[in-house]
Amino acid sequence: MKIGPAALEDIALGATVLGTGGGGDPHVGKLVARQAIEECGHVKMLQPSELDDDAFVLVSAQMGAPTVAVEKLPGGPEPISSVERVEAEFGRAADAIMPMECGGINSTFPFAVAARKGIPLVDADGMGRAFPELQHETFNVYGVSGTPAAVSDEHGNTCLLDTNDNEQLEWLARGVTIRMGGVAYVTDYPMSGTEVKETAIPGTMTLARSIGRAVQTADGSTVAAIREATHDSIYGTPQSLFEGKIVDVKRRTEGGFVVGSVMVDGLDSDDDRTMEVKFQNENLGARIDDKWVATVPDLITILDRETGDPIRTEALRYGGRVEVLGIPTPEIMRTDAALGVWGPKTFGIDTQFVPLEQ
């Protein structure tokens, strides 16, 4: 499958739904990827099963606080430096690029890398949504080392990292990112084709494209359109969790993340109830009147009640009318090993994970 500018529009929108409020501004990533594709040609997208077992695959992403990213816009070539630093470390050119997560800018920026490098992009990622930290990857959960990895900035500075484990990769890369101004570009989890097939969540870019098309063409309920788009996917059935008006947003940039919560007073059938959604870059947990109704790793996405467009955490505003959507995550993200990395308690949410459909 070849991906051009038109398909990027749908992928960017759909990935924002799957991004659960995080992953950066999809509009910026889409512009950067479109420019690269117009200059270098369409990007070939491969399924993991199409990779040779000994293929050399690199993961590319922007990292940092979304509140900083909206003020520190990329020119486009920034992630190439980190990719080429890892290639130099291995003495081998990458055969394909893969997104780290399915969310916002990090679903579209890798298309720019693939276009400028003239190599395919793998239709998969390591989160099936967006998460805030580098160890929050199925690659990590199922035994892949994140290093050697490289972090680069817009000035051409590059830092190579080789760590004992992937938690140290996150800690060191986050510190480097802060010193690079709060936003940087990381290339990590160098993998073989076999490792991609064994650990990646397949088909997420194709699913994002389907969801984006569904949202753009929805005639009536956006939630119903998303439900139809995900019907044959590895995700569960999306469900509306709450409808209301935003009455408070607490948001701060801390340790390289955007952290806080949003309070929503119910409307219509949710009248007289209040929902709180906690976030760290991405939405992590939603509770109604102190009862948790959805938590990580299931997806919690806040939609504009009028337009159906997904709203990122840095764009939440007082007075907005919203609908909160829950999407059950794929089973590969619900194993005991996976919940030990990104279950609710790992983010300080004092509850056990209960699947949305229960």
PDB file of C-alpha atoms in Angstrom, residues 119-272:
ATOM      1  CA  ILE A 119      12.345   3.159   2.936  1.00  0.00           C
ATOM      2  CA  PRO A 120       8.988   1.566   3.885  1.00  0.00           C
ATOM      3  CA  LEU A 121       6.975   2.208   7.045  1.00  0.00           C
ATOM      4  CA  VAL A 122       5.643  -0.725   9.076  1.00  0.00           C
ATOM      5  CA  ASP A 123       1.881  -0.717   9.699  1.00  0.00           C
ATOM      6  CA  ALA A 124       2.214  -1.307  13.455  1.00  0.00           C
ATOM      7  CA  ASP A 125       3.407   0.311  16.667  1.00  0.00           C
ATOM      8  CA  GLY A 126       4.319  -0.559  20.245  1.00  0.00           C
ATOM      9  CA  MET A 127       1.440   0.978  22.197  1.00  0.00           C
ATOM     10  CA  GLY A 128      -1.778   0.641  20.190  1.00  0.00           C
ATOM     11  CA  ARG A 129      -2.571   4.065  21.631  1.00  0.00           C
ATOM     12  CA  ALA A 130      -0.296   6.749  23.125  1.00  0.00           C
ATOM     13  CA  PHE A 131       1.573   6.446  26.427  1.00  0.00           C
ATOM     14  CA  PRO A 132       3.895   8.976  28.061  1.00  0.00           C
ATOM     15  CA  GLU A 133       7.118   6.997  28.593  1.00  0.00           C
ATOM     16  CA  LEU A 134       9.578   4.976  26.491  1.00  0.00           C
ATOM     17  CA  GLN A 135       9.220   1.751  28.500  1.00  0.00           C
ATOM     18  CA  HIS A 136       5.475   1.777  27.800  1.00  0.00           C
ATOM     19  CA  GLU A 137       5.980  -0.365  24.703  1.00  0.00           C
ATOM     20  CA  THR A 138       4.958  -3.912  23.867  1.00  0.00           C
ATOM     21  CA  PHE A 139       8.546  -4.192  22.624  1.00  0.00           C
ATOM     22  CA  ASN A 140       9.728  -3.664  26.209  1.00  0.00           C
ATOM     23  CA  VAL A 141       7.021  -5.855  27.744  1.00  0.00           C
ATOM     24  CA  TYR A 142       7.992  -8.788  25.525  1.00  0.00           C
ATOM     25  CA  GLY A 143      11.756  -8.520  25.890  1.00  0.00           C
ATOM     26  CA  VAL A 144      13.239  -6.162  23.285  1.00  0.00           C
ATOM     27  CA  SER A 145      16.031  -3.795  24.363  1.00  0.00           C
ATOM     28  CA  GLY A 146      15.346  -0.132  23.607  1.00  0.00           C
ATOM     29  CA  THR A 147      19.018   0.626  23.021  1.00  0.00           C
ATOM     30  CA  PRO A 148      21.291   1.601  21.407  1.00  0.00           C
ATOM     31  CA  ALA A 149      19.030   4.635  21.024  1.00  0.00           C
ATOM     32  CA  ALA A 150      19.655   8.236  19.991  1.00  0.00           C
ATOM     33  CA  VAL A 151      18.016  11.557  20.860  1.00  0.00           C
ATOM     34  CA  SER A 152      18.397  14.594  18.591  1.00  0.00           C
ATOM     35  CA  ASP A 153      17.242  18.196  18.424  1.00  0.00           C
ATOM     36  CA  GLU A 154      16.649  20.928  15.845  1.00  0.00           C
ATOM     37  CA  HIS A 155      20.248  22.160  16.126  1.00  0.00           C
ATOM     38  CA  GLY A 156      21.769  18.862  14.993  1.00  0.00           C
ATOM     39  CA  ASN A 157      22.845  17.807  18.481  1.00  0.00           C
ATOM     40  CA  THR A 158      22.637  14.057  18.990  1.00  0.00           C
ATOM     41  CA  CYS A 159      23.051  11.932  22.105  1.00  0.00           C
ATOM     42  CA  LEU A 160      23.588   8.149  21.913  1.00  0.00           C
ATOM     43  CA  LEU A 161      22.197   6.097  24.816  1.00  0.00           C
ATOM     44  CA  ASP A 162      23.086   2.525  25.770  1.00  0.00           C
ATOM     45  CA  THR A 163      21.370   1.478  28.999  1.00  0.00           C
ATOM     46  CA  ASN A 164      20.975  -1.591  31.204  1.00  0.00           C
ATOM     47  CA  ASP A 165      17.187  -1.571  30.874  1.00  0.00           C
ATOM     48  CA  ASN A 166      14.394   0.372  29.242  1.00  0.00           C
ATOM     49  CA  GLU A 167      13.403   2.244  32.413  1.00  0.00           C
ATOM     50  CA  GLN A 168      16.900   3.773  32.422  1.00  0.00           C
ATOM     51  CA  LEU A 169      16.455   4.612  28.739  1.00  0.00           C
ATOM     52  CA  GLU A 170      13.335   6.607  29.620  1.00  0.00           C
ATOM     53  CA  TRP A 171      14.999   8.348  32.574  1.00  0.00           C
ATOM     54  CA  LEU A 172      18.086   9.411  30.644  1.00  0.00           C
ATOM     55  CA  ALA A 173      16.285  10.278  27.397  1.00  0.00           C
ATOM     56  CA  ARG A 174      13.765  12.409  29.331  1.00  0.00           C
ATOM     57  CA  GLY A 175      16.605  14.332  30.963  1.00  0.00           C
ATOM     58  CA  VAL A 176      18.287  14.916  27.597  1.00  0.00           C
ATOM     59  CA  THR A 177      14.946  16.025  26.124  1.00  0.00           C
ATOM     60  CA  ILE A 178      14.462  18.586  28.890  1.00  0.00           C
ATOM     61  CA  ARG A 179      17.938  19.978  28.220  1.00  0.00           C
ATOM     62  CA  MET A 180      17.161  20.110  24.501  1.00  0.00           C
ATOM     63  CA  GLY A 181      14.326  22.506  25.292  1.00  0.00           C
ATOM     64  CA  GLY A 182      11.492  20.165  26.305  1.00  0.00           C
ATOM     65  CA  VAL A 183      10.998  18.517  22.911  1.00  0.00           C
ATOM     66  CA  ALA A 184      13.386  16.154  21.093  1.00  0.00           C
ATOM     67  CA  TYR A 185      13.363  13.264  18.604  1.00  0.00           C
ATOM     68  CA  VAL A 186      14.185   9.707  19.612  1.00  0.00           C
ATOM     69  CA  THR A 187      15.118   6.601  17.652  1.00  0.00           C
ATOM     70  CA  ASP A 188      15.043   3.438  19.769  1.00  0.00           C
ATOM     71  CA  TYR A 189      14.076  -0.248  19.923  1.00  0.00           C
ATOM     72  CA  PRO A 190      16.267  -1.412  17.015  1.00  0.00           C
ATOM     73  CA  MET A 191      14.654  -4.704  16.000  1.00  0.00           C
ATOM     74  CA  SER A 192      14.792  -7.571  13.555  1.00  0.00           C
ATOM     75  CA  GLY A 193      11.803  -8.423  11.406  1.00  0.00           C
ATOM     76  CA  THR A 194      11.190 -11.440  13.621  1.00  0.00           C
ATOM     77  CA  GLU A 195      11.060  -9.273  16.758  1.00  0.00           C
ATOM     78  CA  VAL A 196       8.595  -6.893  15.102  1.00  0.00           C
ATOM     79  CA  LYS A 197       6.313  -9.809  14.200  1.00  0.00           C
ATOM     80  CA  GLU A 198       6.476 -11.143  17.776  1.00  0.00           C
ATOM     81  CA  THR A 199       6.020  -7.899  19.741  1.00  0.00           C
ATOM     82  CA  ALA A 200       4.351  -5.135  17.678  1.00  0.00           C
ATOM     83  CA  ILE A 201       0.647  -4.352  17.557  1.00  0.00           C
ATOM     84  CA  PRO A 202      -0.192  -4.872  13.875  1.00  0.00           C
ATOM     85  CA  GLY A 203      -2.403  -2.820  11.584  1.00  0.00           C
ATOM     86  CA  THR A 204      -2.711   0.308  13.716  1.00  0.00           C
ATOM     87  CA  MET A 205      -1.968   2.800  10.928  1.00  0.00           C
ATOM     88  CA  THR A 206      -4.596   1.163   8.729  1.00  0.00           C
ATOM     89  CA  LEU A 207      -7.066   1.279  11.623  1.00  0.00           C
ATOM     90  CA  ALA A 208      -6.253   4.951  12.265  1.00  0.00           C
ATOM     91  CA  ARG A 209      -6.958   5.669   8.610  1.00  0.00           C
ATOM     92  CA  SER A 210     -10.334   3.898   8.812  1.00  0.00           C
ATOM     93  CA  ILE A 211     -11.305   5.757  12.005  1.00  0.00           C
ATOM     94  CA  GLY A 212     -10.226   9.105  10.552  1.00  0.00           C
ATOM     95  CA  ARG A 213     -12.296   8.522   7.417  1.00  0.00           C
ATOM     96  CA  ALA A 214     -15.268   7.478   9.576  1.00  0.00           C
ATOM     97  CA  VAL A 215     -15.070  10.621  11.738  1.00  0.00           C
ATOM     98  CA  GLN A 216     -14.741  12.910   8.713  1.00  0.00           C
ATOM     99  CA  THR A 217     -17.731  11.371   6.925  1.00  0.00           C
ATOM    100  CA  ALA A 218     -19.923  10.645   9.958  1.00  0.00           C
ATOM    101  CA  ASP A 219     -23.565  11.476   9.325  1.00  0.00           C
ATOM    102  CA  GLY A 220     -24.903  11.608  12.858  1.00  0.00           C
ATOM    103  CA  SER A 221     -23.205   9.951  15.813  1.00  0.00           C
ATOM    104  CA  THR A 222     -19.394  10.051  15.710  1.00  0.00           C
ATOM    105  CA  VAL A 223     -19.253   7.303  18.319  1.00  0.00           C
ATOM    106  CA  ALA A 224     -21.366   5.060  16.090  1.00  0.00           C
ATOM    107  CA  ALA A 225     -19.061   5.798  13.152  1.00  0.00           C
ATOM    108  CA  ILE A 226     -15.978   4.894  15.225  1.00  0.00           C
ATOM    109  CA  ARG A 227     -17.727   1.746  16.425  1.00  0.00           C
ATOM    110  CA  GLU A 228     -18.328   0.691  12.816  1.00  0.00           C
ATOM    111  CA  ALA A 229     -14.707   1.490  11.816  1.00  0.00           C
ATOM    112  CA  THR A 230     -13.280  -0.687  14.612  1.00  0.00           C
ATOM    113  CA  HIS A 231     -15.762  -3.549  14.178  1.00  0.00           C
ATOM    114  CA  ASP A 232     -13.328  -5.990  12.536  1.00  0.00           C
ATOM    115  CA  SER A 233     -10.223  -4.822  14.417  1.00  0.00           C
ATOM    116  CA  ILE A 234      -8.329  -6.303  17.375  1.00  0.00           C
ATOM    117  CA  TYR A 235      -9.867  -3.580  19.603  1.00  0.00           C
ATOM    118  CA  GLY A 236     -13.114  -4.022  21.517  1.00  0.00           C
ATOM    119  CA  THR A 237     -16.387  -2.202  20.940  1.00  0.00           C
ATOM    120  CA  PRO A 238     -16.172   1.562  21.672  1.00  0.00           C
ATOM    121  CA  GLN A 239     -18.715   2.939  24.129  1.00  0.00           C
ATOM    122  CA  SER A 240     -19.823   6.383  25.239  1.00  0.00           C
ATOM    123  CA  LEU A 241     -18.898   6.893  28.905  1.00  0.00           C
ATOM    124  CA  PHE A 242     -20.166  10.402  29.651  1.00  0.00           C
ATOM    125  CA  GLU A 243     -21.468  13.640  28.125  1.00  0.00           C
ATOM    126  CA  GLY A 244     -21.110  17.050  29.676  1.00  0.00           C
ATOM    127  CA  LYS A 245     -19.478  20.464  29.963  1.00  0.00           C
ATOM    128  CA  ILE A 246     -15.898  21.094  31.069  1.00  0.00           C
ATOM    129  CA  VAL A 247     -15.987  23.093  34.310  1.00  0.00           C
ATOM    130  CA  ASP A 248     -12.334  22.932  35.368  1.00  0.00           C
ATOM    131  CA  VAL A 249      -8.926  22.063  33.884  1.00  0.00           C
ATOM    132  CA  LYS A 250      -5.841  21.636  36.057  1.00  0.00           C
ATOM    133  CA  ARG A 251      -2.760  21.351  33.884  1.00  0.00           C
ATOM    134  CA  ARG A 252       0.955  21.896  34.480  1.00  0.00           C
ATOM    135  CA  THR A 253       4.217  20.976  32.791  1.00  0.00           C
ATOM    136  CA  GLU A 254       6.237  18.841  35.198  1.00  0.00           C
ATOM    137  CA  GLY A 255       9.303  16.653  34.637  1.00  0.00           C
ATOM    138  CA  GLY A 256       8.912  16.849  30.876  1.00  0.00           C
ATOM    139  CA  PHE A 257       5.227  15.844  30.927  1.00  0.00           C
ATOM    140  CA  VAL A 258       1.851  17.561  30.919  1.00  0.00           C
ATOM    141  CA  VAL A 259       0.024  16.372  34.042  1.00  0.00           C
ATOM    142  CA  GLY A 260      -3.354  17.253  35.507  1.00  0.00           C
ATOM    143  CA  SER A 261      -7.068  16.539  35.307  1.00  0.00           C
ATOM    144  CA  VAL A 262     -10.276  17.815  33.752  1.00  0.00           C
ATOM    145  CA  MET A 263     -13.682  17.985  35.471  1.00  0.00           C
ATOM    146  CA  VAL A 264     -16.850  17.544  33.418  1.00  0.00           C
ATOM    147  CA  ASP A 265     -20.363  18.281  34.712  1.00  0.00           C
ATOM    148  CA  GLY A 266     -22.943  15.968  33.146  1.00  0.00           C
ATOM    149  CA  LEU A 267     -25.603  16.953  30.620  1.00  0.00           C
ATOM    150  CA  ASP A 268     -28.812  15.190  29.571  1.00  0.00           C
ATOM    151  CA  SER A 269     -28.715  11.569  30.814  1.00  0.00           C
ATOM    152  CA  ASP A 270     -25.575  12.360  32.861  1.00  0.00           C
ATOM    153  CA  ASP A 271     -27.149  15.358  34.599  1.00  0.00           C
ATOM    154  CA  ASP A 272     -26.302  15.649  38.324  1.00  0.00           C
TER     155      ASP A 272
END
